[in-house]
Amino acid sequence: MRKWTLTGIVILLALTTAIAVVADEAQKIAPKDLPAKITATVNARLRGAEITSAEKETENGSVVFDLEMTQKGLKYEMDIKEDGTLVEIEKEVKNPAAAVTKAVKAKFPDAQIKIVMEVNAVKGTTETPQHYEVTFTTGGKEKEVVVALDGSSVKEEAEETPAKK
């Protein structure tokens, strides 16, 4: 009887874990299907931006929409709560500070930088720069690192993926 109980508990835990993992996976959404509160937040911050990618996900128990967009030739990303509250905005930086590129090149000498995004926390209408996310290729692999605003640290963020041509 104990074996069956233990087996039942193991199966129940496995199913619960599987359900939790599926529930936390991002769900792709067509930009035209986004809730009005989400598009209103985008338009209030970046009038005329074109949403190129949208996902709905659960972060720390809250529903968050993760959006990618372009405006006037620059890339942007936003994290917006279900109620329309803007939490984070990332902005493409065409000419990053020398300290940022120097820090990346010091750690990855053959890095070919593809894009630098300034990551800002948002509270109300105030944006506070937090760090940079730098995507580059090195040794045929694509990497993304987080770089301190002053270039004092470079930390790997994502797993390597084959470089896109």
CSV table of C-alpha atoms in Angstrom, one decimal:
chain,number,residue,atom,x,y,z
A,1,MET,CA,0.0,0.0,0.0
A,2,ARG,CA,2.8,2.4,0.8
A,3,LYS,CA,4.4,1.8,-2.6
A,4,TRP,CA,1.2,2.7,-4.3
A,5,THR,CA,0.8,5.8,-2.2
A,6,LEU,CA,4.4,6.9,-2.9
A,7,THR,CA,4.0,6.2,-6.6
A,8,GLY,CA,0.7,8.2,-6.6
A,9,ILE,CA,2.4,11.1,-4.9
A,10,VAL,CA,5.3,11.0,-7.4
A,11,ILE,CA,2.9,11.0,-10.4
A,12,LEU,CA,0.8,13.8,-8.9
A,13,LEU,CA,3.9,15.9,-8.3
A,14,ALA,CA,5.1,15.3,-11.9
A,15,LEU,CA,1.7,16.3,-13.3
A,16,THR,CA,1.5,19.4,-11.1
A,17,THR,CA,5.0,20.4,-12.3
A,18,ALA,CA,4.1,19.8,-15.9
A,19,ILE,CA,1.0,21.9,-15.6
A,20,ALA,CA,2.9,24.7,-13.9
A,21,VAL,CA,5.6,24.7,-16.7
A,22,VAL,CA,2.9,24.9,-19.4
A,23,ALA,CA,1.1,27.7,-17.6
A,24,ASP,CA,4.3,29.8,-17.4
A,25,GLU,CA,5.1,29.4,-21.1
A,26,ALA,CA,4.8,32.5,-23.2
A,27,GLN,CA,1.8,32.6,-25.5
A,28,LYS,CA,2.3,34.3,-28.9
A,29,ILE,CA,-0.4,36.9,-29.7
A,30,ALA,CA,-1.1,38.6,-33.0
A,31,PRO,CA,-0.6,42.4,-32.5
A,32,LYS,CA,-4.1,43.1,-33.7
A,33,ASP,CA,-5.5,40.8,-30.9
A,34,LEU,CA,-3.8,42.7,-28.0
A,35,PRO,CA,-6.1,44.1,-25.4
A,36,ALA,CA,-7.0,47.8,-25.7
A,37,LYS,CA,-5.2,48.7,-22.5
A,38,ILE,CA,-1.9,47.3,-23.9
A,39,THR,CA,-2.1,49.1,-27.2
A,40,ALA,CA,-3.1,52.3,-25.4
A,41,THR,CA,0.0,52.1,-23.3
A,42,VAL,CA,2.2,51.6,-26.4
A,43,ASN,CA,0.6,54.5,-28.2
A,44,ALA,CA,0.9,56.8,-25.2
A,45,ARG,CA,4.7,56.1,-25.0
A,46,LEU,CA,5.6,55.5,-28.7
A,47,ARG,CA,3.0,57.0,-31.0
A,48,GLY,CA,3.1,55.3,-34.4
A,49,ALA,CA,5.2,52.3,-33.3
A,50,GLU,CA,4.7,49.1,-35.2
A,51,ILE,CA,4.3,46.1,-33.0
A,52,THR,CA,6.3,43.3,-34.6
A,53,SER,CA,5.9,40.6,-31.9
A,54,ALA,CA,3.7,40.1,-28.9
A,55,GLU,CA,3.6,37.4,-26.2
A,56,LYS,CA,1.5,37.0,-23.1
A,57,GLU,CA,3.3,35.4,-20.2
A,58,THR,CA,3.1,35.0,-16.4
A,59,GLU,CA,5.9,36.5,-14.4
A,60,ASN,CA,5.9,36.3,-10.6
A,61,GLY,CA,2.2,35.4,-10.7
A,62,SER,CA,1.2,38.4,-12.8
A,63,VAL,CA,0.2,38.5,-16.5
A,64,VAL,CA,2.7,40.5,-18.5
A,65,PHE,CA,2.7,41.3,-22.2
A,66,ASP,CA,6.2,41.3,-23.8
A,67,LEU,CA,6.2,43.3,-26.9
A,68,GLU,CA,8.8,44.1,-29.6
A,69,MET,CA,8.3,47.0,-31.9
A,70,THR,CA,9.9,49.5,-34.2
A,71,GLN,CA,9.6,53.2,-34.5
A,72,LYS,CA,11.5,55.5,-36.8
A,73,GLY,CA,14.0,52.7,-37.6
A,74,LEU,CA,14.8,51.9,-34.0
A,75,LYS,CA,13.9,48.7,-32.1
A,76,TYR,CA,12.0,48.9,-28.8
A,77,GLU,CA,10.7,46.3,-26.4
A,78,MET,CA,8.1,46.8,-23.6
A,79,ASP,CA,6.9,44.7,-20.7
A,80,ILE,CA,3.3,45.8,-19.9
A,81,LYS,CA,1.1,44.4,-17.1
A,82,GLU,CA,-2.4,43.2,-17.9
A,83,ASP,CA,-3.9,46.4,-16.5
A,84,GLY,CA,-1.8,48.6,-18.9
A,85,THR,CA,1.0,49.5,-16.4
A,86,LEU,CA,4.3,49.9,-18.3
A,87,VAL,CA,7.0,48.1,-16.2
A,88,GLU,CA,10.1,48.2,-18.5
A,89,ILE,CA,11.1,49.7,-21.8
A,90,GLU,CA,14.2,48.8,-23.8
A,91,LYS,CA,15.5,51.2,-26.5
A,92,GLU,CA,17.9,50.5,-29.3
A,93,VAL,CA,21.1,52.6,-28.9
A,94,LYS,CA,22.8,53.3,-32.3
A,95,ASN,CA,25.9,54.8,-30.7
A,96,PRO,CA,26.5,53.3,-27.3
A,97,ALA,CA,29.0,54.7,-24.9
A,98,ALA,CA,32.6,53.7,-25.6
A,99,ALA,CA,32.8,52.1,-22.1
A,100,VAL,CA,30.1,49.6,-23.1
A,101,THR,CA,31.7,48.4,-26.4
A,102,LYS,CA,35.1,48.4,-24.7
A,103,ALA,CA,33.8,46.2,-21.9
A,104,VAL,CA,32.3,43.7,-24.3
A,105,LYS,CA,35.4,43.6,-26.5
A,106,ALA,CA,37.6,43.1,-23.4
A,107,LYS,CA,35.7,40.0,-22.5
A,108,PHE,CA,35.0,38.8,-26.1
A,109,PRO,CA,37.7,40.2,-28.3
A,110,ASP,CA,36.3,38.9,-31.6
A,111,ALA,CA,32.7,40.1,-30.8
A,112,GLN,CA,30.7,41.5,-33.7
A,113,ILE,CA,28.1,43.7,-32.0
A,114,LYS,CA,24.7,43.4,-33.6
A,115,ILE,CA,22.5,45.5,-31.3
A,116,VAL,CA,22.7,47.4,-28.0
A,117,MET,CA,19.5,48.0,-26.0
A,118,GLU,CA,19.2,50.3,-23.0
A,119,VAL,CA,17.0,48.7,-20.4
A,120,ASN,CA,14.9,51.1,-18.3
A,121,ALA,CA,12.7,50.4,-15.4
A,122,VAL,CA,9.5,52.5,-15.6
A,123,LYS,CA,7.5,54.1,-12.7
A,124,GLY,CA,4.7,56.3,-13.9
A,125,THR,CA,6.3,58.5,-16.6
A,126,THR,CA,9.8,58.2,-15.2
A,127,GLU,CA,12.3,55.9,-17.0
A,128,THR,CA,15.4,54.9,-15.0
A,129,PRO,CA,18.2,53.3,-17.0
A,130,GLN,CA,19.2,50.0,-15.4
A,131,HIS,CA,21.8,48.4,-17.8
A,132,TYR,CA,22.4,47.5,-21.4
A,133,GLU,CA,21.7,44.3,-23.2
A,134,VAL,CA,24.2,43.7,-25.9
A,135,THR,CA,23.7,41.0,-28.6
A,136,PHE,CA,26.7,40.0,-30.7
A,137,THR,CA,28.3,37.1,-32.5
A,138,THR,CA,31.5,35.4,-31.6
A,139,GLY,CA,32.9,32.2,-32.9
A,140,GLY,CA,29.9,31.6,-35.0
A,141,LYS,CA,27.5,31.8,-32.0
A,142,GLU,CA,25.1,34.5,-30.9
A,143,LYS,CA,25.4,35.7,-27.3
A,144,GLU,CA,23.6,38.3,-25.2
A,145,VAL,CA,25.2,39.9,-22.2
A,146,VAL,CA,24.2,42.4,-19.6
A,147,VAL,CA,26.5,45.4,-19.3
A,148,ALA,CA,26.6,47.9,-16.5
A,149,LEU,CA,25.8,51.5,-17.5
A,150,ASP,CA,29.4,52.5,-16.9
A,151,GLY,CA,30.8,49.3,-18.5
A,152,SER,CA,32.2,48.1,-15.2
A,153,SER,CA,30.7,44.6,-15.6
A,154,VAL,CA,29.7,42.2,-18.3
A,155,LYS,CA,27.5,39.2,-17.4
A,156,GLU,CA,26.2,36.5,-19.8
A,157,GLU,CA,22.4,36.4,-19.9
A,158,ALA,CA,21.2,33.9,-22.4
A,159,GLU,CA,22.4,30.6,-23.8
A,160,GLU,CA,24.4,30.6,-27.0
A,161,THR,CA,22.5,30.0,-30.2
A,162,PRO,CA,23.8,29.6,-33.7
A,163,ALA,CA,24.4,32.9,-35.3
A,164,LYS,CA,21.7,34.1,-37.8
A,165,LYS,CA,23.0,35.3,-41.2
